[in-house]
Coordinates of C-alpha atoms in Angstrom, one line a residue:
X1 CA 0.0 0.0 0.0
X2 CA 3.1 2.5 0.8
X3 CA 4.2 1.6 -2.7
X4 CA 0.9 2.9 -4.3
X5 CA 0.7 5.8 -2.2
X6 CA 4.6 6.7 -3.3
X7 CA 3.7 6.1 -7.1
X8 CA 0.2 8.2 -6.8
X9 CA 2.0 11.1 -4.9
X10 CA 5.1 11.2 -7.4
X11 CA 2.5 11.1 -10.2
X12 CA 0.4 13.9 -9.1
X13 CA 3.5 16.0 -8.4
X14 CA 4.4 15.3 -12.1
X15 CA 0.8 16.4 -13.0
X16 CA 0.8 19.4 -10.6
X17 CA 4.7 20.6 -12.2
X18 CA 4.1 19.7 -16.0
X19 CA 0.8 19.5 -16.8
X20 CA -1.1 22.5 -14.2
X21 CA 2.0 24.6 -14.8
X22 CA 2.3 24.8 -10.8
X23 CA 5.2 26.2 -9.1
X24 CA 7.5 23.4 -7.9
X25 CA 7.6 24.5 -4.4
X26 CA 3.9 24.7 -4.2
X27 CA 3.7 21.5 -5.9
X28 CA 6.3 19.7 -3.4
X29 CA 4.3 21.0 -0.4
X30 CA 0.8 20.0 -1.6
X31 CA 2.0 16.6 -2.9
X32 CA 4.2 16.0 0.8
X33 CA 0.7 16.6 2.9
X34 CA -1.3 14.7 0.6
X35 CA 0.9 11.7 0.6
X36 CA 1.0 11.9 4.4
X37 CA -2.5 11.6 4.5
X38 CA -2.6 9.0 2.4
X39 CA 0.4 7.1 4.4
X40 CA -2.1 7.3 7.3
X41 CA 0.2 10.0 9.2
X42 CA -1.8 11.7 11.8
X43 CA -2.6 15.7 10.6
X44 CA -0.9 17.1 13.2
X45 CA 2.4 15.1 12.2
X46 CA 1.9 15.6 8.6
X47 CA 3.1 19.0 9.7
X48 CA 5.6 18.5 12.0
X49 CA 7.1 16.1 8.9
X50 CA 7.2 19.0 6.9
X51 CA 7.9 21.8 8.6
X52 CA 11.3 19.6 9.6
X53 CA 12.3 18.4 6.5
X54 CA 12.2 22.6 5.5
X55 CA 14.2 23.4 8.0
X56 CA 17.1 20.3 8.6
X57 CA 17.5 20.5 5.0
X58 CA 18.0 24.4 5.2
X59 CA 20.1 24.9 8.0
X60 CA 23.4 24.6 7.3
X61 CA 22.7 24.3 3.0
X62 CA 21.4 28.1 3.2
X63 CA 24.6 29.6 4.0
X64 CA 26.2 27.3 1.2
X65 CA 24.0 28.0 -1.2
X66 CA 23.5 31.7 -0.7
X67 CA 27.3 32.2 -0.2
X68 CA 28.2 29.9 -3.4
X69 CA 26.0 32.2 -5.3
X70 CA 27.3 35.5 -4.0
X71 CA 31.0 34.0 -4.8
X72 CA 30.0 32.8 -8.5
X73 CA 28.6 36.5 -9.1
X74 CA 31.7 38.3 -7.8
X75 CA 33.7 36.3 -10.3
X76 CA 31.1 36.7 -12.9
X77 CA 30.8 40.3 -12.8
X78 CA 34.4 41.2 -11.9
X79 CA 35.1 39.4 -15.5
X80 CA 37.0 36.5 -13.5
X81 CA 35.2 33.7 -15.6
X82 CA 36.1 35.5 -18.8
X83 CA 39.8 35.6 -18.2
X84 CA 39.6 31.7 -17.3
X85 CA 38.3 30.8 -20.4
X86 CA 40.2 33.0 -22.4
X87 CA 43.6 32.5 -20.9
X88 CA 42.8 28.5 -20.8
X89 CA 42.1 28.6 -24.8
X90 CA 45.0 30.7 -25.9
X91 CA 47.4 28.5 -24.1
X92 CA 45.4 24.8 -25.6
X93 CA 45.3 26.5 -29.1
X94 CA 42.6 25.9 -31.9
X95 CA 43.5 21.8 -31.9
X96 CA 43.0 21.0 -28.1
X97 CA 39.7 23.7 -27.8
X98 CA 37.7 20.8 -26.9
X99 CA 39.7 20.1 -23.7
X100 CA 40.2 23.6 -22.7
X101 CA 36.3 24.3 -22.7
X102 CA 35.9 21.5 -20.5
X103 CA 38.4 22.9 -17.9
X104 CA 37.1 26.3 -18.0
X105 CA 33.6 24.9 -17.8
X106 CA 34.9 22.9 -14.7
X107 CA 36.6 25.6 -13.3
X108 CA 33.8 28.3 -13.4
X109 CA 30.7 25.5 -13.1
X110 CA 32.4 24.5 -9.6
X111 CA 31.4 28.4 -9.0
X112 CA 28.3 29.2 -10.2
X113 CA 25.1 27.1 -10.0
X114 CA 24.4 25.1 -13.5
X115 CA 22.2 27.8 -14.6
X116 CA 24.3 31.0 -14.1
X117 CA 27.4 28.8 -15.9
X118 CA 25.1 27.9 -18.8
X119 CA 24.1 31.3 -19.3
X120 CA 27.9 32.9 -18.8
X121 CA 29.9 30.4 -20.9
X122 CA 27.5 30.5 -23.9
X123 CA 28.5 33.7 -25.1
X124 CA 32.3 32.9 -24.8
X125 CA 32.0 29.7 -26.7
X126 CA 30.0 31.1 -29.5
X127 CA 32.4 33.7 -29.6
X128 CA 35.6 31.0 -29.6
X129 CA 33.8 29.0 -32.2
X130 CA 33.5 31.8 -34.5
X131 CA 36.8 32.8 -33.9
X132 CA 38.4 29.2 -34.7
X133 CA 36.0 28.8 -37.4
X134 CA 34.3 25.3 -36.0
X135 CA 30.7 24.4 -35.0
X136 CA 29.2 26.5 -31.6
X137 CA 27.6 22.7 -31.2
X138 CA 31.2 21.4 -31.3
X139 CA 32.2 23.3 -28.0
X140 CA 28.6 22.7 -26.4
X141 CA 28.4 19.3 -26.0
X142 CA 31.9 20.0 -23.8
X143 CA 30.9 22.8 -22.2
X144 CA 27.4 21.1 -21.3
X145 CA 29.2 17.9 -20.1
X146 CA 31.5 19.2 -18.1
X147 CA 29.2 22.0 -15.9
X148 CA 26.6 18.8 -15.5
X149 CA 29.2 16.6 -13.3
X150 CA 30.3 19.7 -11.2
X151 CA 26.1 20.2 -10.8
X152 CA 25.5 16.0 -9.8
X153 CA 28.7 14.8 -8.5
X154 CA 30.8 18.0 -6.8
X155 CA 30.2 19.9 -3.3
X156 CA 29.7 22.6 -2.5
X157 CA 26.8 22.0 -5.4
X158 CA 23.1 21.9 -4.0
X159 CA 22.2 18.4 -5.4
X160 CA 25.5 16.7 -3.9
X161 CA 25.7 18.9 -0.9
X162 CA 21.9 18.6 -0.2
X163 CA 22.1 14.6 -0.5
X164 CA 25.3 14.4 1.9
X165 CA 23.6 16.1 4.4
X166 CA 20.8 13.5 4.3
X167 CA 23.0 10.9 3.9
X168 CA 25.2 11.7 6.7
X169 CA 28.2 11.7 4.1
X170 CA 31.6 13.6 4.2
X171 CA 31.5 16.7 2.1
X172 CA 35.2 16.4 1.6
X173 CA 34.8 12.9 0.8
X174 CA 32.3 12.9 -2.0
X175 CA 34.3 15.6 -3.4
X176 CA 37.4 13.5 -3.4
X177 CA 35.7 10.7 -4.9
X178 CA 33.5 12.5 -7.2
X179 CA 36.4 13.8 -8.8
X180 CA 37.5 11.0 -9.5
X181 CA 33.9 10.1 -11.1
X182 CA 33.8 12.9 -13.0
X183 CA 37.0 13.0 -15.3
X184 CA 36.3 9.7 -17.1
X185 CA 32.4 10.9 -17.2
X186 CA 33.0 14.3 -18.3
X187 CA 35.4 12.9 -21.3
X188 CA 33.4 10.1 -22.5
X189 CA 29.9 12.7 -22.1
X190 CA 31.7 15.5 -23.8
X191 CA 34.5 15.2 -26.7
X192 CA 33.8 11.5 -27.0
X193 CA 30.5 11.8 -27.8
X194 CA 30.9 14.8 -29.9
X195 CA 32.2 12.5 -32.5
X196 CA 29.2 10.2 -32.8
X197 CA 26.5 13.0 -32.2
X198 CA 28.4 14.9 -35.5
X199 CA 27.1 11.6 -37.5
X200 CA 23.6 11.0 -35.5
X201 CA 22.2 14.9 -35.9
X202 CA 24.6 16.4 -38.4
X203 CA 22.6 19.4 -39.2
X204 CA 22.7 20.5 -35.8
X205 CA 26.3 21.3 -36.0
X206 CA 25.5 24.1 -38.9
X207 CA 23.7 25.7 -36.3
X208 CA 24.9 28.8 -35.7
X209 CA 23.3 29.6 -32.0
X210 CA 20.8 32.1 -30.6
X211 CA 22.3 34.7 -28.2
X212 CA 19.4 36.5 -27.9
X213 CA 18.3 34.2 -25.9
X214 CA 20.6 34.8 -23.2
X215 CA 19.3 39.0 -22.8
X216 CA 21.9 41.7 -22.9
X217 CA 25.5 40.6 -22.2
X218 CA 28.2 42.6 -20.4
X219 CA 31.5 43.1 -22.2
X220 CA 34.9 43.1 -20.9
X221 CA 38.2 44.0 -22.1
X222 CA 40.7 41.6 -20.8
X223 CA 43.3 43.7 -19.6
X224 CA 40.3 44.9 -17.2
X225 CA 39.6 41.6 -15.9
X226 CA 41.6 40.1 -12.8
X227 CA 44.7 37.9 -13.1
X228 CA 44.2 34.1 -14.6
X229 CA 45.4 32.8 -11.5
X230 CA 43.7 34.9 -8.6
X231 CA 40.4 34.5 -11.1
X232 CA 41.2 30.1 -10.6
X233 CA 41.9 30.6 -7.2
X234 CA 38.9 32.3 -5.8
X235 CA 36.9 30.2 -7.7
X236 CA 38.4 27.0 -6.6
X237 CA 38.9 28.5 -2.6
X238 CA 36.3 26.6 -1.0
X239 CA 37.3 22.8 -2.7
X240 CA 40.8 23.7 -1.9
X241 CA 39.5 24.3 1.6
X242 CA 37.6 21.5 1.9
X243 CA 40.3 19.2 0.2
X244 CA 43.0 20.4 2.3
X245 CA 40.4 19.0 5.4
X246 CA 39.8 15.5 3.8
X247 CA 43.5 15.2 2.8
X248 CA 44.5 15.7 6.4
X249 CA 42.1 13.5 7.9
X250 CA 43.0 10.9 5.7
X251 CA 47.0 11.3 6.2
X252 CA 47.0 11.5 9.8
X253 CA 43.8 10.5 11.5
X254 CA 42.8 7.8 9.3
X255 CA 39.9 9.4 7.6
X256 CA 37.7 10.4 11.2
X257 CA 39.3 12.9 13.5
X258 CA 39.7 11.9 16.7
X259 CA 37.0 12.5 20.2
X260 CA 39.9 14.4 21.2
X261 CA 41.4 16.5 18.6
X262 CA 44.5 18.4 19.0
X263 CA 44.1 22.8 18.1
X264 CA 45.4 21.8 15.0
X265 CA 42.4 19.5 14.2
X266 CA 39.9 21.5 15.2
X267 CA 41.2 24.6 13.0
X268 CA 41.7 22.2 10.1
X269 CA 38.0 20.6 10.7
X270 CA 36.7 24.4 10.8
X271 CA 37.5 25.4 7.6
X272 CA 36.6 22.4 6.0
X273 CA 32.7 22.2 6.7
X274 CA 30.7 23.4 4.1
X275 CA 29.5 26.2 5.7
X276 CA 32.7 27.7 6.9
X277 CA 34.6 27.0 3.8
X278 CA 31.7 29.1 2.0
X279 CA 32.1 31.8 4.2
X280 CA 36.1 32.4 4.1
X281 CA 35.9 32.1 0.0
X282 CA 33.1 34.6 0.0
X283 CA 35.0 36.9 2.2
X284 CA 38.4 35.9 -0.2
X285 CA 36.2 37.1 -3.1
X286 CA 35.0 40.3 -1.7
X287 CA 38.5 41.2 -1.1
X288 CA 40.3 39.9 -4.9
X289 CA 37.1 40.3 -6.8
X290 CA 36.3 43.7 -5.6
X291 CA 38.2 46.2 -2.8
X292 CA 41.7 44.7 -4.4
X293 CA 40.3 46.0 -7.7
X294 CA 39.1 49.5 -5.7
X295 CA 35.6 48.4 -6.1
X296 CA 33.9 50.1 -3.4
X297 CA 31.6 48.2 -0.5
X298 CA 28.2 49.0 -2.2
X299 CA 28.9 48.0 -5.7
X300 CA 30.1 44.5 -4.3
X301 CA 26.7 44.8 -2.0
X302 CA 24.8 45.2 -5.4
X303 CA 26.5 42.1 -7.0
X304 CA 26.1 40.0 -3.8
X305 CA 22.0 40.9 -3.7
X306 CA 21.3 40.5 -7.1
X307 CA 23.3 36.8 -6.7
X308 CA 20.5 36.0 -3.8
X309 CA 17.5 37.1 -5.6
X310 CA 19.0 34.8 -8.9
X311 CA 18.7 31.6 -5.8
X312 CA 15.7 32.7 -3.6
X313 CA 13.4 30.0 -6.1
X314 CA 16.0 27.2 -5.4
X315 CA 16.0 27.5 -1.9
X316 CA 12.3 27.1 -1.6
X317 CA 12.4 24.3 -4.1
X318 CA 15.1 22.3 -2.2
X319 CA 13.5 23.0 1.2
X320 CA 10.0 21.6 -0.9
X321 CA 12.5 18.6 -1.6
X322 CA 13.0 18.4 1.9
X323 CA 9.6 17.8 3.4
X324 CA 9.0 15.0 0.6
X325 CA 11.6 13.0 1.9
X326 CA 10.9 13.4 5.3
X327 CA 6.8 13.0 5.1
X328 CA 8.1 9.7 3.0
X329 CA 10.4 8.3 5.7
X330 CA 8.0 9.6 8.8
X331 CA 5.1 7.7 6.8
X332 CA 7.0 4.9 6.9
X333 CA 8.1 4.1 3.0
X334 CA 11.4 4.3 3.9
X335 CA 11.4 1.4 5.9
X336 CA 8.9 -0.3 2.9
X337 CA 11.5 0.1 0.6
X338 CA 14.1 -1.7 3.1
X339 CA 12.4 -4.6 3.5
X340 CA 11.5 -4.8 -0.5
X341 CA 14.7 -4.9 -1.0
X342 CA 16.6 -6.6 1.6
X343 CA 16.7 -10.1 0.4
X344 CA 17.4 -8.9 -3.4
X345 CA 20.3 -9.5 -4.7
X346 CA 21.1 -5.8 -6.3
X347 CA 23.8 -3.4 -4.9
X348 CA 21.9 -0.7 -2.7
X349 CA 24.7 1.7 -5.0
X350 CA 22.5 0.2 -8.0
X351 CA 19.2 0.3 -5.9
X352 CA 19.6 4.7 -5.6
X353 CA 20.7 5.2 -8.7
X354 CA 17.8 3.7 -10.4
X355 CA 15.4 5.0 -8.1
X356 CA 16.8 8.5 -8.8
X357 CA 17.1 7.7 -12.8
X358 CA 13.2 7.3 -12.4
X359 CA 12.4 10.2 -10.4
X360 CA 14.3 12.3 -12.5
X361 CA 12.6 11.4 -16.1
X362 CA 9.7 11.5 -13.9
X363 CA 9.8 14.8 -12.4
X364 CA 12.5 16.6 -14.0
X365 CA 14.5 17.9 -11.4
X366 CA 17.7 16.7 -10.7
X367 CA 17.6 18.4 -7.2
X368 CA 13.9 16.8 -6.6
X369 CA 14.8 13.4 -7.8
X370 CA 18.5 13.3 -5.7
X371 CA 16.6 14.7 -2.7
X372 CA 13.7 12.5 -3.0
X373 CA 15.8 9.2 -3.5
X374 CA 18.1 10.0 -0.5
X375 CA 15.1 9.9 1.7
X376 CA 13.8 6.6 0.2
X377 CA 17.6 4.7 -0.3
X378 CA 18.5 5.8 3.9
X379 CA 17.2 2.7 6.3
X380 CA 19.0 0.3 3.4
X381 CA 21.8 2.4 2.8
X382 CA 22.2 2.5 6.9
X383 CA 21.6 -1.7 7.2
X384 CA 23.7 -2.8 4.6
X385 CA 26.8 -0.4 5.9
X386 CA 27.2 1.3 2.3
X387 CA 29.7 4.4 2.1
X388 CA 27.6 7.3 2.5
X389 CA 30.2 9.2 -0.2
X390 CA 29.5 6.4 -2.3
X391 CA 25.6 6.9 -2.4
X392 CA 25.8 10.4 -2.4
X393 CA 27.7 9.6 -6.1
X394 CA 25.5 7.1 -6.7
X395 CA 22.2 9.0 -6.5
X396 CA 23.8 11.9 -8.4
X397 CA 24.3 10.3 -11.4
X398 CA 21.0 8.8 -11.6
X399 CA 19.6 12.3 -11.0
X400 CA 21.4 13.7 -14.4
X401 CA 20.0 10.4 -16.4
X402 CA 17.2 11.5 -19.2
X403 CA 17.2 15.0 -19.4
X404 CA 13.6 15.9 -21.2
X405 CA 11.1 17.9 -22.2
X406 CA 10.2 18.6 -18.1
X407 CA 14.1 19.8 -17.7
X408 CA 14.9 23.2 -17.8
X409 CA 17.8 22.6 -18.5
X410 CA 16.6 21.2 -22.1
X411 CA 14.8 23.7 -22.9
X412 CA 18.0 26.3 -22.6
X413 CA 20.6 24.1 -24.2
X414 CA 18.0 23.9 -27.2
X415 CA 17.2 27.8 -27.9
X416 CA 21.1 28.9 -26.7
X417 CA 22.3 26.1 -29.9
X418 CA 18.9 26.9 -31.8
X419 CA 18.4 23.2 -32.2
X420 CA 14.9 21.2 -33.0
X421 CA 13.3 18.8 -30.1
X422 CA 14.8 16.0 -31.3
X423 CA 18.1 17.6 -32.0
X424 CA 18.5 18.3 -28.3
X425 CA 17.1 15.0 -27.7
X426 CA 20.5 13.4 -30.0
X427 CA 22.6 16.3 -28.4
X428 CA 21.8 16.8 -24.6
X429 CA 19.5 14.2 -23.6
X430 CA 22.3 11.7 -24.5
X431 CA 25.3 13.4 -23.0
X432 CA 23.1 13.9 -19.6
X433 CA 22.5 9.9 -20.1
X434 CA 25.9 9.0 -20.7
X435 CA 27.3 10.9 -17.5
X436 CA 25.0 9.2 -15.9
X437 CA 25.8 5.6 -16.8
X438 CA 29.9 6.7 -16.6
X439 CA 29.1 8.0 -13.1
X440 CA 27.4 4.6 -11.7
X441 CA 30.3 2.4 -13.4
X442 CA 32.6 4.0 -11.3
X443 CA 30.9 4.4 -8.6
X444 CA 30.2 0.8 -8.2
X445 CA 34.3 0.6 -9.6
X446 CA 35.1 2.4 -6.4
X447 CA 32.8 0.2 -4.5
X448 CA 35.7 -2.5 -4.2
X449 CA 38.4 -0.4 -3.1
X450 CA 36.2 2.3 -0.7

C-alpha cells in the first residue's frame, strides 16, 4: 500500500509541475501533505514532517547555497570567468579547444550554479567558435558535459551537498571521490560523444546559436579583468578548503578525526565544513574580486544581492524537496523500501541510482529526484553499511540520467544552440544519459576499493 501511495503522490507532483503549470515548491508542499494523509500519518504530524524536512534541509545548505552564489557572481561580474576561459584557450590553441572548454567549464561551473554557468559560458563559446572557425555545437556538447558533473557529482553543489547532508556523508569525501567520477564521465559525455553525435544529428552542428536568448550581455576587455590565477583561485577557494580538510584526515587520523582533537584538528575541521569553507571564499572574493580592484563596499553589495534574488526559487524548491523526503520516511516508505529490497540481490549503489534515474525522467528535477531518492535509499543504505560518499555519487548520477522535455535545463541548451526537439534529444538528452551511466560504473568501480 506504501508503494501505491509513493507512485500516486510522485504522479500527481508530475501532473501538478508539467501538466497545471504549478510552481514546484507549491507542488512539493501539496503533494508532501497529501501523501502523508494518504500514508495514514496523523494531521498534526503531517506538519511536524514538513515543517522539519524545510528546516534540517535548510540549515546549514542556506549559507552554502546563498554564499556559493554570492562567490560565483563576484567572479562573474568582476570578468573573472572570462579571463579563465580566455587565458585557458589561448594556451590549448585551436586543436586542443575541446579540452580547454571542459576545464574552463569545470573551473567556473564549480562556482556558479548550473544555470548561471550555462548562461555565462554560452556567449564565450560562440564567440571562440566563430573565432576558430568550427561548430558552436562542437564546444557545447563539452561545455554542457562538463558543468553537469560539477552540478551531480561536486560539493559545494546543492544536489551533492543537499544529499550528503541526508545521507550523513563527508563533504570532503564525495568531493574527493567525485572527482575521481567525473573525469572519465565528463570525457566520455563531452569530446567523445561529440564525435558520434556529428554523424547522429549532423545538421545540428551548422547551427549557428541564438544569443538572444541569453538578454543583454556585459563586455569586458581583458586587460580589465583580474589575473588568470587569482580569477582560478577564488573560484576553486572553497574545494581547496575543503580538500585540504579531507587530505589531512585521511593522512593522519585515518579518515575520522579523533573525540579528542589536537588545536590543530579543530582549526583544520573548521575550515573544511561546508559552511565555513563558503564563508572564508566569500569573504576571499569580496576582497580579490572587488576592494583589491578599488571596487567600493556597495557595488560589491549590489552584486552580492542580485546573486540572492537569482537563488531565492531554489531554496524554496530544495526546502520543498525536503519535506517530501521526510513525510516519505515519517510515513513509513522508507522502511517499505528496506524490507523490499533486503533479500534482493542488487547493490543498494545500484538500488539509488535507479530510483533517482526514475524520479528524474519522472519529475525533471535533478535536485527533486536526488533529494527524494536520498530519503527513500537511507534505512538500506544504513543496514547494509554502504559508504555514505559512495551513495551520495551514486544518487547523483542517476539524478542527471534523461534529461527531457520537463528539464529546464533542455529547454535552454536547445534555444542557446537553436536546435529542434529531437536535436536536443540526440545532443543533450544523451550526453546527460551518458554521465550518468559513466558515473554509476565507477561508482560501483570504487565500491571494491572504498
Amino acid at each position: 500500500m506504501d508503494f501505491l501511495i509513493l507512485v500516486l503522490g510522485i504522479a500527481l507532483l508530475l501532473f501538478l509541475i508539467i501538466k497545471v503549470k504549478m510552481n514546484t515548491f507549491v507542488s512539493l508542499i501539496i503533494t508532501s501533505i497529501l501523501v502523508g494523509i494518504g500514508l495514514g500519518m496523523p494531521l498534526d504530524k503531517i506538519a511536524t514532517s514538513v515543517q522539519d524536512g524545510i528546516g534540517s534541509q535548510l540549515g546549514e545548505l542556506s549559507i552554502v547555497f546563498g554564499f556559493g552564489a554570492m562567490l560565483g557572481r563576484l567572479v562573474a561580474d568582476a570578468g573573472g570567468a572570462y579571463r579563465i576561459a580566455h587565458t585557458l584557450i589561448e594556451k590549448f590553441g585551436k586543436k586542443r579547444l575541446q579540452l580547454a572548454i571542459v576545464l574552463a567549464s569545470f573551473i567556473i561551473g564549480i562556482a556558479l550554479f548550473f544555470e548561471v554557468g550555462m548562461v555565462l559560458l554560452v556567449p564565450i563559446v560562440f564567440a571562440i567558435a566563430m573565432e576558430a572557425g568550427v561548430s558552436i555545437l562542437y564546444l557545447g556538447i563539452p561545455m554542457a558535459a562538463a558543468l553537469s558533473v560539477t552540478h551531480g557529482f561536486l560539493p559545494p553543489h546543492p544536489a551533492p551537498t543537499a544529499i550528503s547532508a541526508v545521507l550523513g556523508a563527508n563533504p570532503g569525501h564525495v568531493l574527493v571521490l567525485g572527482i575521481i567520477v567525473a573525469i572519465p564521465a565528463v570525457i566520455i559525455a563531452g569530446p567523445v560523444y561529440t564525435r558520434f553525435a556529428r554523424r547522429i544529428v549532423p545538421e545540428a552542428f551548422e547551427r549557428k546559436g541564438n544569443l538572444s536568448a541569453l538578454g543583454p550581455q556585459k563586455e569586458f576587455k581583458l586587460e580589465d579583468t583580474p589575473s588568470f590565477g587569482i580569477s582560478v583561485l577564488t573560484s576553486l577557494f572553497p574545494v581547496i578548503l575543503m580538500a585540504i580538510t579531507t587530505i589531512y584526515q585521511m593522512v593522519f587520523n585515518g579518515g575520522h578525526f579523533p573525540k579528542h582533537p589536537t588545536i590543530l584538528d579543530s582549526i583544520i575541521a573548521f575550515i573544511g565544513t561546508p559552511a565555513i569553507a563558503m564563508t572564508i571564499s566569500l569573504l576571499v572574493a569580496m576582497y580579490t574580486m572587488g576592494w583589491a580592484r578599488r571596487i567600493k563596499t556597495p557595488e560589491i553589495m549590489s552584486t552580492v544581492e542580485s546573486a540572492v534574488k537569482s537563488i531565492a526559487m531554489l531554496l524554496l524548491v530544495i526546502g520543498g524537496g525536503g519535506a517530501f523526503k521526510q513525510v516519505l520516511i515519517d510515513g513509513g516508505v522508507g522502511n517499505s523500501v528496506m524490507h523490499l529490497f533486503s533479500n534482493a540481490n542488487i547493490s543498494p549503489l545500484l538500488l539509488g541510482w535507479l530510483i533517482a534515474v526514475v524520479l528524474r525522467i519522472a519529475l525533471g528535477s535533478a535536485t527533486v529526484a536526488s533529494l527524494t531518492a536520498a530519503g527513500l535509499v537511507l534505512p538500506l543504505m544504513t543496514s547494509a553499511g554502504v559508504n555514505p560518499a559512495l551513495m551520495v555519487l551514486a544518487i547523483g548520477a542517476g539524478s542527471l540520467a534523461a534529461s527531457h522535455v520537463n528539464d529546464a535545463g533542455f529547454w535552454m541548451f536547445k534555444e542557446y544552440f537553436d536546435l529542434s526537439v529531437k536535436e536536443t534529444l540526440a545532443t543533450w538528452t544523451v550526453l546527460e544519459t551518458l554521465i550518468s551511466i559513466v558515473g554509476i560504473v565507477c561508482v560501483l568501480i570504487l565500491s571494491i576499493f572504498v
